[in-house]
Amino acid sequence: DEMQRRRDRVAKPILEALVERRVDPELPSDALLSHIIAESLLTRLDRKLVEAKNIYLQSFDIPQIELFYRMCEGYPQVPAAHRVANEYLASDLRQCREATLFEIGVGRGVQVSSLITELQQDPGHLRKLRVLALDPDETNLTMSRARVEGRPAGPVAVTFHPFHGMLESVTPATFAALAREAGPNVVVNSAYTLHHTVHRPNDTELRTDLLRRIGQFFRPQLFTLVEPSADHATEALARRVDACFRHFGTVFDLLDRADIPTEAKFVVKEKFFGREIRDIFGVSDAFRCERHEHYESWLYRFAKAGWPPCPRILAHRLKLPEYCTM
């Protein structure tokens, strides 16, 4: 609140008191989270204020996508959500002899590869699957292609079609070209991707427009969306801080309970989620890309874009740790 009132002299010492002199795996999660948020907020006032901090393992520059897969080991909701989405995608794809999966943000192709495994084991009517993979990182596309094309042959012939770019930068003409390449019988998947779409501050319609365009051009049978449920898209800084403490506080607690080494927990918290938190607070609102939204907000966007809810509820086969519910 003091920052929003431009009372920097009041805000600075409060934030500085929360910045730890040494951050290492022994630091409790609540102190680590407070440190990361306070450090990020200080950069809004003066980037030089936190240059001298002593961060354990700071010299390790690990790509965020690699940290994502390491994070999955200690954060069971991520692989569980992939599994649920794949069950719906496989159920629809098995009804067609030839179909296309439009994968928005393919990453390293782990979820897609798991889906193909399910389809090869139980293909139903499916005999040909196109994977139309969108990603802004060419390395991701190369590794995903190798992962998909290096799989053993099965009853389903799989082809990989990469497209390098960001969803919000795709023009209507390119959408039309991609839709022609996809053909009929399309399903769409987006896992931990749509919250990265960059838009101007207070632009509440871009993501709804993107959902509407996907519907108009591809006419998909199904859209599976996997996203965290938290309000980090708000331009109100105090609300964003509160949402961040609630969301990442829960995430850090889950990591603390996970059966992975202490240093691995710390690296995921400080490096992977730390980068997300620093983007939420330490980047200009015109450029920040970690804009998570609540579950209800996504439902509202789909409704405005003309998407009806999926009428089927599939029985899941998940086994979550005892400290998780679903």
mmCIF file of C-alpha atoms in Angstrom:
data_model
loop_
_atom_site.group_PDB
_atom_site.id
_atom_site.type_symbol
_atom_site.label_atom_id
_atom_site.label_comp_id
_atom_site.label_asym_id
_atom_site.label_seq_id
_atom_site.Cartn_x
_atom_site.Cartn_y
_atom_site.Cartn_z
ATOM 1 C CA ASP A 1 0.000 0.000 0.000
ATOM 2 C CA GLU A 2 2.831 2.425 0.851
ATOM 3 C CA MET A 3 4.464 1.673 -2.506
ATOM 4 C CA GLN A 4 1.226 2.380 -4.351
ATOM 5 C CA ARG A 5 0.979 5.690 -2.472
ATOM 6 C CA ARG A 6 4.530 6.440 -3.692
ATOM 7 C CA ARG A 7 5.749 6.566 -0.084
ATOM 8 C CA ASP A 8 9.023 4.813 -0.886
ATOM 9 C CA ARG A 9 10.819 5.980 2.268
ATOM 10 C CA VAL A 10 8.241 4.133 4.374
ATOM 11 C CA ALA A 11 8.153 1.026 2.166
ATOM 12 C CA LYS A 12 11.915 0.510 1.740
ATOM 13 C CA PRO A 13 12.888 -0.311 5.348
ATOM 14 C CA ILE A 14 9.901 -2.648 5.733
ATOM 15 C CA LEU A 15 10.925 -4.567 2.624
ATOM 16 C CA GLU A 16 14.637 -4.507 3.468
ATOM 17 C CA ALA A 17 13.896 -6.134 6.813
ATOM 18 C CA LEU A 18 12.424 -9.118 4.955
ATOM 19 C CA VAL A 19 15.443 -9.611 2.663
ATOM 20 C CA GLU A 20 17.652 -12.371 4.098
ATOM 21 C CA ARG A 21 21.426 -11.892 4.179
ATOM 22 C CA ARG A 22 21.955 -15.560 3.338
ATOM 23 C CA VAL A 23 19.531 -17.796 1.497
ATOM 24 C CA ASP A 24 20.217 -21.543 1.525
ATOM 25 C CA PRO A 25 18.344 -24.876 1.796
ATOM 26 C CA GLU A 26 18.017 -24.501 5.578
ATOM 27 C CA LEU A 27 15.913 -21.331 5.338
ATOM 28 C CA PRO A 28 12.240 -22.081 6.221
ATOM 29 C CA SER A 29 9.759 -21.760 3.362
ATOM 30 C CA ASP A 30 7.857 -18.818 4.849
ATOM 31 C CA ALA A 31 11.086 -16.804 5.232
ATOM 32 C CA LEU A 32 12.233 -17.786 1.723
ATOM 33 C CA LEU A 33 8.927 -16.750 0.169
ATOM 34 C CA SER A 34 8.955 -13.440 2.086
ATOM 35 C CA HIS A 35 12.541 -12.859 0.924
ATOM 36 C CA ILE A 36 11.766 -13.467 -2.756
ATOM 37 C CA ILE A 37 8.667 -11.248 -2.749
ATOM 38 C CA ALA A 38 10.389 -8.447 -0.793
ATOM 39 C CA GLU A 39 13.464 -8.615 -3.034
ATOM 40 C CA SER A 40 11.236 -8.426 -6.120
ATOM 41 C CA LEU A 41 9.277 -5.469 -4.776
ATOM 42 C CA LEU A 42 12.510 -3.636 -3.948
ATOM 43 C CA THR A 43 13.565 -3.839 -7.589
ATOM 44 C CA ARG A 44 10.493 -1.740 -8.416
ATOM 45 C CA LEU A 45 11.982 0.994 -6.221
ATOM 46 C CA ASP A 46 15.703 0.617 -6.960
ATOM 47 C CA ARG A 47 17.429 -2.371 -8.545
ATOM 48 C CA LYS A 48 20.737 -1.526 -6.841
ATOM 49 C CA LEU A 49 19.260 -2.109 -3.376
ATOM 50 C CA VAL A 50 19.561 -5.906 -3.572
ATOM 51 C CA GLU A 51 22.676 -6.461 -5.690
ATOM 52 C CA ALA A 52 24.846 -7.589 -2.748
ATOM 53 C CA LYS A 53 22.650 -10.455 -1.535
ATOM 54 C CA ASN A 54 24.373 -13.813 -0.945
ATOM 55 C CA ILE A 55 22.339 -16.569 -2.618
ATOM 56 C CA TYR A 56 23.368 -20.219 -2.257
ATOM 57 C CA LEU A 57 23.658 -21.984 -5.634
ATOM 58 C CA GLN A 58 23.220 -18.640 -7.393
ATOM 59 C CA SER A 59 25.968 -19.519 -9.860
ATOM 60 C CA PHE A 60 23.910 -22.361 -11.331
ATOM 61 C CA ASP A 61 22.007 -20.970 -14.315
ATOM 62 C CA ILE A 62 19.538 -23.788 -14.986
ATOM 63 C CA PRO A 63 17.074 -23.318 -17.883
ATOM 64 C CA GLN A 64 13.523 -22.796 -16.644
ATOM 65 C CA ILE A 65 12.148 -25.674 -18.728
ATOM 66 C CA GLU A 66 14.599 -28.094 -17.062
ATOM 67 C CA LEU A 67 13.581 -26.800 -13.657
ATOM 68 C CA PHE A 68 9.946 -27.341 -14.644
ATOM 69 C CA TYR A 69 10.459 -31.067 -15.060
ATOM 70 C CA ARG A 70 12.500 -31.223 -11.861
ATOM 71 C CA MET A 71 9.659 -29.370 -10.119
ATOM 72 C CA CYS A 72 7.183 -32.026 -11.286
ATOM 73 C CA GLU A 73 8.942 -34.572 -9.052
ATOM 74 C CA GLY A 74 7.990 -32.674 -5.911
ATOM 75 C CA TYR A 75 4.748 -31.000 -6.964
ATOM 76 C CA PRO A 76 2.308 -33.853 -7.704
ATOM 77 C CA GLN A 77 -0.471 -31.637 -9.091
ATOM 78 C CA VAL A 78 1.474 -31.060 -12.311
ATOM 79 C CA PRO A 79 1.838 -34.674 -13.549
ATOM 80 C CA ALA A 80 -1.659 -35.423 -12.184
ATOM 81 C CA ALA A 81 -3.154 -32.617 -14.273
ATOM 82 C CA HIS A 82 -1.279 -33.824 -17.363
ATOM 83 C CA ARG A 83 -2.702 -37.299 -16.767
ATOM 84 C CA VAL A 84 -6.298 -36.044 -16.485
ATOM 85 C CA ALA A 85 -5.949 -33.936 -19.637
ATOM 86 C CA ASN A 86 -4.456 -36.870 -21.554
ATOM 87 C CA GLU A 87 -7.359 -39.119 -20.572
ATOM 88 C CA TYR A 88 -9.820 -36.675 -22.149
ATOM 89 C CA LEU A 89 -7.655 -36.130 -25.222
ATOM 90 C CA ALA A 90 -7.151 -39.869 -25.778
ATOM 91 C CA SER A 91 -10.857 -40.556 -25.345
ATOM 92 C CA ASP A 92 -11.728 -38.114 -28.149
ATOM 93 C CA LEU A 93 -8.861 -39.082 -30.453
ATOM 94 C CA ARG A 94 -9.795 -42.775 -30.312
ATOM 95 C CA GLN A 95 -13.108 -41.973 -31.986
ATOM 96 C CA CYS A 96 -11.383 -40.797 -35.207
ATOM 97 C CA ARG A 97 -9.358 -42.664 -37.785
ATOM 98 C CA GLU A 98 -7.260 -39.567 -38.517
ATOM 99 C CA ALA A 99 -6.891 -36.569 -36.187
ATOM 100 C CA THR A 100 -4.689 -33.660 -35.104
ATOM 101 C CA LEU A 101 -3.473 -32.553 -31.692
ATOM 102 C CA PHE A 102 -2.774 -28.808 -31.575
ATOM 103 C CA GLU A 103 -0.332 -28.493 -28.671
ATOM 104 C CA ILE A 104 0.055 -24.909 -27.423
ATOM 105 C CA GLY A 105 3.446 -24.728 -25.701
ATOM 106 C CA VAL A 106 4.833 -28.204 -26.327
ATOM 107 C CA GLY A 107 7.873 -27.777 -24.031
ATOM 108 C CA ARG A 108 10.128 -30.815 -24.207
ATOM 109 C CA GLY A 109 7.233 -33.035 -25.332
ATOM 110 C CA VAL A 110 6.831 -35.048 -22.119
ATOM 111 C CA GLN A 111 3.031 -34.773 -21.925
ATOM 112 C CA VAL A 112 2.620 -35.402 -25.662
ATOM 113 C CA SER A 113 4.864 -38.459 -25.463
ATOM 114 C CA SER A 114 2.780 -39.874 -22.593
ATOM 115 C CA LEU A 115 -0.399 -39.319 -24.624
ATOM 116 C CA ILE A 116 1.095 -41.143 -27.625
ATOM 117 C CA THR A 117 2.035 -44.061 -25.350
ATOM 118 C CA GLU A 118 -1.602 -44.364 -24.230
ATOM 119 C CA LEU A 119 -2.847 -44.231 -27.814
ATOM 120 C CA GLN A 120 -0.353 -46.819 -29.076
ATOM 121 C CA GLN A 121 -1.470 -49.180 -26.318
ATOM 122 C CA ASP A 122 -5.178 -48.545 -26.917
ATOM 123 C CA PRO A 123 -5.695 -46.751 -30.263
ATOM 124 C CA GLY A 124 -9.406 -47.350 -30.763
ATOM 125 C CA HIS A 125 -10.191 -46.227 -34.335
ATOM 126 C CA LEU A 126 -7.155 -43.923 -34.544
ATOM 127 C CA ARG A 127 -4.571 -44.780 -37.208
ATOM 128 C CA LYS A 128 -2.968 -41.413 -38.012
ATOM 129 C CA LEU A 129 -2.136 -38.589 -35.581
ATOM 130 C CA ARG A 130 -0.636 -35.212 -36.484
ATOM 131 C CA VAL A 131 0.996 -33.284 -33.657
ATOM 132 C CA LEU A 132 0.909 -29.583 -34.506
ATOM 133 C CA ALA A 133 3.321 -28.176 -31.912
ATOM 134 C CA LEU A 134 3.565 -24.454 -31.106
ATOM 135 C CA ASP A 135 6.404 -23.139 -28.935
ATOM 136 C CA PRO A 136 8.453 -19.913 -28.737
ATOM 137 C CA ASP A 137 11.668 -21.882 -28.037
ATOM 138 C CA GLU A 138 13.263 -23.626 -31.021
ATOM 139 C CA THR A 139 15.272 -25.901 -28.711
ATOM 140 C CA ASN A 140 12.011 -27.163 -27.203
ATOM 141 C CA LEU A 141 10.645 -27.911 -30.675
ATOM 142 C CA THR A 142 13.814 -29.774 -31.672
ATOM 143 C CA MET A 143 13.828 -31.878 -28.497
ATOM 144 C CA SER A 144 10.094 -32.569 -28.711
ATOM 145 C CA ARG A 145 10.418 -33.683 -32.309
ATOM 146 C CA ALA A 146 13.255 -36.057 -31.409
ATOM 147 C CA ARG A 147 11.238 -37.440 -28.490
ATOM 148 C CA VAL A 148 8.145 -38.053 -30.638
ATOM 149 C CA GLU A 149 9.880 -39.322 -33.765
ATOM 150 C CA GLY A 150 12.281 -41.509 -31.788
ATOM 151 C CA ARG A 151 9.472 -43.589 -30.324
ATOM 152 C CA PRO A 152 8.962 -47.211 -31.477
ATOM 153 C CA ALA A 153 6.374 -47.725 -34.189
ATOM 154 C CA GLY A 154 2.851 -48.774 -33.251
ATOM 155 C CA PRO A 155 -0.636 -49.005 -34.716
ATOM 156 C CA VAL A 156 -0.866 -45.188 -34.858
ATOM 157 C CA ALA A 157 1.323 -43.360 -37.387
ATOM 158 C CA VAL A 158 2.460 -40.122 -35.729
ATOM 159 C CA THR A 159 3.850 -37.077 -37.558
ATOM 160 C CA PHE A 160 5.295 -33.977 -35.885
ATOM 161 C CA HIS A 161 4.709 -30.508 -37.324
ATOM 162 C CA PRO A 162 6.573 -27.747 -35.418
ATOM 163 C CA PHE A 163 5.611 -24.075 -35.464
ATOM 164 C CA HIS A 164 7.943 -21.547 -33.852
ATOM 165 C CA GLY A 165 6.187 -18.571 -32.286
ATOM 166 C CA MET A 166 4.050 -17.161 -29.495
ATOM 167 C CA LEU A 167 0.294 -17.698 -29.531
ATOM 168 C CA GLU A 168 -0.519 -13.995 -29.059
ATOM 169 C CA SER A 169 1.664 -13.125 -32.084
ATOM 170 C CA VAL A 170 -0.105 -15.508 -34.495
ATOM 171 C CA THR A 171 -1.960 -13.506 -37.140
ATOM 172 C CA PRO A 172 -5.400 -14.503 -38.481
ATOM 173 C CA ALA A 173 -3.769 -15.497 -41.775
ATOM 174 C CA THR A 174 -1.326 -17.796 -39.951
ATOM 175 C CA PHE A 175 -4.155 -19.228 -37.833
ATOM 176 C CA ALA A 176 -5.952 -20.075 -41.076
ATOM 177 C CA ALA A 177 -2.822 -21.730 -42.523
ATOM 178 C CA LEU A 178 -2.290 -23.772 -39.355
ATOM 179 C CA ALA A 179 -5.930 -24.846 -39.378
ATOM 180 C CA ARG A 180 -5.616 -26.019 -42.990
ATOM 181 C CA GLU A 181 -2.541 -28.029 -42.025
ATOM 182 C CA ALA A 182 -4.394 -29.512 -39.064
ATOM 183 C CA GLY A 183 -7.419 -30.599 -41.086
ATOM 184 C CA PRO A 184 -10.582 -31.974 -39.448
ATOM 185 C CA ASN A 185 -10.906 -33.813 -36.102
ATOM 186 C CA VAL A 186 -8.780 -31.447 -34.014
ATOM 187 C CA VAL A 187 -8.229 -31.473 -30.256
ATOM 188 C CA VAL A 188 -6.315 -28.708 -28.461
ATOM 189 C CA ASN A 189 -4.168 -28.874 -25.343
ATOM 190 C CA SER A 190 -2.546 -26.062 -23.391
ATOM 191 C CA ALA A 191 -0.731 -26.941 -20.163
ATOM 192 C CA TYR A 192 0.829 -24.105 -18.131
ATOM 193 C CA THR A 193 1.078 -21.937 -21.249
ATOM 194 C CA LEU A 194 -1.842 -19.517 -21.632
ATOM 195 C CA HIS A 195 -0.950 -17.572 -18.489
ATOM 196 C CA HIS A 196 2.266 -16.547 -20.269
ATOM 197 C CA THR A 197 0.492 -14.600 -23.006
ATOM 198 C CA VAL A 198 1.754 -11.011 -22.822
ATOM 199 C CA HIS A 199 -0.732 -8.173 -23.109
ATOM 200 C CA ARG A 200 -1.023 -4.503 -22.235
ATOM 201 C CA PRO A 201 -1.950 -3.595 -18.642
ATOM 202 C CA ASN A 202 -5.714 -3.696 -18.058
ATOM 203 C CA ASP A 203 -6.297 -5.540 -21.341
ATOM 204 C CA THR A 204 -8.825 -8.122 -20.174
ATOM 205 C CA GLU A 205 -9.885 -9.393 -23.607
ATOM 206 C CA LEU A 206 -6.750 -10.720 -25.355
ATOM 207 C CA ARG A 207 -6.951 -14.231 -23.920
ATOM 208 C CA THR A 208 -10.674 -14.455 -24.587
ATOM 209 C CA ASP A 209 -10.025 -13.368 -28.182
ATOM 210 C CA LEU A 210 -7.335 -16.051 -28.547
ATOM 211 C CA LEU A 211 -9.777 -18.735 -27.350
ATOM 212 C CA ARG A 212 -12.375 -17.380 -29.768
ATOM 213 C CA ARG A 213 -9.924 -17.478 -32.702
ATOM 214 C CA ILE A 214 -8.868 -21.049 -31.932
ATOM 215 C CA GLY A 215 -12.527 -22.043 -31.953
ATOM 216 C CA GLN A 216 -13.281 -20.210 -35.190
ATOM 217 C CA PHE A 217 -10.281 -21.461 -37.178
ATOM 218 C CA PHE A 218 -9.738 -25.003 -35.870
ATOM 219 C CA ARG A 219 -13.299 -25.913 -34.805
ATOM 220 C CA PRO A 220 -11.879 -28.376 -32.253
ATOM 221 C CA GLN A 221 -13.818 -31.197 -30.661
ATOM 222 C CA LEU A 222 -12.104 -30.603 -27.317
ATOM 223 C CA PHE A 223 -9.876 -28.068 -25.525
ATOM 224 C CA THR A 224 -8.038 -29.192 -22.389
ATOM 225 C CA LEU A 225 -6.553 -26.419 -20.266
ATOM 226 C CA VAL A 226 -4.161 -26.906 -17.335
ATOM 227 C CA GLU A 227 -3.439 -23.786 -15.249
ATOM 228 C CA PRO A 228 -2.703 -22.781 -11.652
ATOM 229 C CA SER A 229 -5.648 -21.090 -9.907
ATOM 230 C CA ALA A 230 -4.403 -17.741 -8.556
ATOM 231 C CA ASP A 231 -4.960 -14.059 -9.335
ATOM 232 C CA HIS A 232 -1.578 -12.807 -10.489
ATOM 233 C CA ALA A 233 -3.059 -11.042 -13.513
ATOM 234 C CA THR A 234 -4.499 -8.204 -11.433
ATOM 235 C CA GLU A 235 -2.894 -4.780 -11.822
ATOM 236 C CA ALA A 236 -3.639 -4.033 -8.134
ATOM 237 C CA LEU A 237 -0.264 -4.636 -6.489
ATOM 238 C CA ALA A 238 -1.568 -5.316 -2.961
ATOM 239 C CA ARG A 239 -4.031 -7.936 -4.252
ATOM 240 C CA ARG A 240 -1.231 -9.523 -6.253
ATOM 241 C CA VAL A 241 1.019 -9.772 -3.180
ATOM 242 C CA ASP A 242 -1.785 -11.412 -1.195
ATOM 243 C CA ALA A 243 -2.526 -13.875 -4.021
ATOM 244 C CA CYS A 244 1.185 -14.678 -4.323
ATOM 245 C CA PHE A 245 1.556 -15.469 -0.602
ATOM 246 C CA ARG A 246 -1.507 -17.723 -0.698
ATOM 247 C CA HIS A 247 -0.604 -19.584 -3.888
ATOM 248 C CA PHE A 248 3.157 -20.002 -3.513
ATOM 249 C CA GLY A 249 2.822 -20.550 0.232
ATOM 250 C CA THR A 250 0.726 -23.620 -0.576
ATOM 251 C CA VAL A 251 3.152 -24.697 -3.309
ATOM 252 C CA PHE A 252 6.169 -24.382 -0.986
ATOM 253 C CA ASP A 253 4.319 -26.386 1.685
ATOM 254 C CA LEU A 254 3.677 -29.176 -0.833
ATOM 255 C CA LEU A 255 7.349 -29.186 -1.812
ATOM 256 C CA ASP A 256 8.358 -29.390 1.854
ATOM 257 C CA ARG A 257 6.267 -32.551 2.216
ATOM 258 C CA ALA A 258 7.620 -34.175 -0.965
ATOM 259 C CA ASP A 259 10.021 -37.119 -0.824
ATOM 260 C CA ILE A 260 12.880 -35.412 -2.670
ATOM 261 C CA PRO A 261 16.274 -34.143 -1.398
ATOM 262 C CA THR A 262 16.356 -30.878 0.556
ATOM 263 C CA GLU A 263 18.629 -29.185 -1.976
ATOM 264 C CA ALA A 264 16.303 -30.174 -4.813
ATOM 265 C CA LYS A 265 13.388 -28.572 -2.950
ATOM 266 C CA PHE A 266 15.407 -25.403 -2.487
ATOM 267 C CA VAL A 267 16.472 -25.186 -6.131
ATOM 268 C CA VAL A 268 12.864 -25.558 -7.290
ATOM 269 C CA LYS A 269 11.629 -22.925 -4.811
ATOM 270 C CA GLU A 270 14.398 -20.367 -5.310
ATOM 271 C CA LYS A 271 15.165 -20.911 -8.989
ATOM 272 C CA PHE A 272 11.964 -22.092 -10.672
ATOM 273 C CA PHE A 273 9.250 -20.457 -8.580
ATOM 274 C CA GLY A 274 11.591 -17.630 -7.579
ATOM 275 C CA ARG A 275 11.862 -16.600 -11.231
ATOM 276 C CA GLU A 276 8.075 -16.650 -11.532
ATOM 277 C CA ILE A 277 7.642 -14.499 -8.411
ATOM 278 C CA ARG A 278 10.309 -12.054 -9.593
ATOM 279 C CA ASP A 279 8.439 -11.710 -12.876
ATOM 280 C CA ILE A 280 5.141 -11.122 -11.052
ATOM 281 C CA PHE A 281 6.602 -8.194 -9.058
ATOM 282 C CA GLY A 282 9.963 -7.142 -10.455
ATOM 283 C CA VAL A 283 9.080 -6.681 -14.142
ATOM 284 C CA SER A 284 7.225 -3.781 -15.701
ATOM 285 C CA ASP A 285 3.517 -4.528 -15.964
ATOM 286 C CA ALA A 286 3.805 -3.905 -19.699
ATOM 287 C CA PHE A 287 6.135 -6.904 -20.087
ATOM 288 C CA ARG A 288 5.547 -9.378 -17.249
ATOM 289 C CA CYS A 289 4.265 -12.772 -18.408
ATOM 290 C CA GLU A 290 3.414 -14.738 -15.223
ATOM 291 C CA ARG A 291 -0.255 -13.716 -15.190
ATOM 292 C CA HIS A 292 -2.079 -16.644 -13.584
ATOM 293 C CA GLU A 293 -5.856 -16.425 -13.313
ATOM 294 C CA HIS A 294 -8.449 -18.107 -11.124
ATOM 295 C CA TYR A 295 -10.277 -21.209 -12.339
ATOM 296 C CA GLU A 296 -13.552 -19.234 -12.493
ATOM 297 C CA SER A 297 -11.901 -16.577 -14.670
ATOM 298 C CA TRP A 298 -10.881 -19.179 -17.252
ATOM 299 C CA LEU A 299 -14.399 -20.649 -17.243
ATOM 300 C CA TYR A 300 -15.789 -17.169 -17.885
ATOM 301 C CA ARG A 301 -13.363 -16.636 -20.785
ATOM 302 C CA PHE A 302 -14.349 -19.946 -22.393
ATOM 303 C CA ALA A 303 -18.040 -19.064 -22.027
ATOM 304 C CA LYS A 304 -17.528 -15.629 -23.629
ATOM 305 C CA ALA A 305 -15.557 -17.249 -26.470
ATOM 306 C CA GLY A 306 -18.442 -19.620 -27.198
ATOM 307 C CA TRP A 307 -17.042 -22.843 -25.731
ATOM 308 C CA PRO A 308 -19.561 -25.126 -23.952
ATOM 309 C CA PRO A 309 -18.281 -27.337 -21.103
ATOM 310 C CA CYS A 310 -17.314 -30.896 -21.962
ATOM 311 C CA PRO A 311 -20.394 -33.045 -21.280
ATOM 312 C CA ARG A 312 -18.430 -36.128 -20.221
ATOM 313 C CA ILE A 313 -16.708 -36.797 -16.905
ATOM 314 C CA LEU A 314 -14.103 -39.560 -17.139
ATOM 315 C CA ALA A 315 -13.075 -41.719 -14.212
ATOM 316 C CA HIS A 316 -9.485 -40.924 -13.307
ATOM 317 C CA ARG A 317 -6.855 -43.420 -12.174
ATOM 318 C CA LEU A 318 -4.734 -41.084 -10.118
ATOM 319 C CA LYS A 319 -2.807 -41.957 -6.997
ATOM 320 C CA LEU A 320 -1.896 -38.768 -5.177
ATOM 321 C CA PRO A 321 0.177 -38.527 -1.960
ATOM 322 C CA GLU A 322 -1.804 -38.785 1.260
ATOM 323 C CA TYR A 323 -1.442 -35.039 1.941
ATOM 324 C CA CYS A 324 -3.259 -34.160 -1.327
ATOM 325 C CA THR A 325 -6.952 -34.205 -2.209
ATOM 326 C CA MET A 326 -8.707 -33.844 -5.556
#
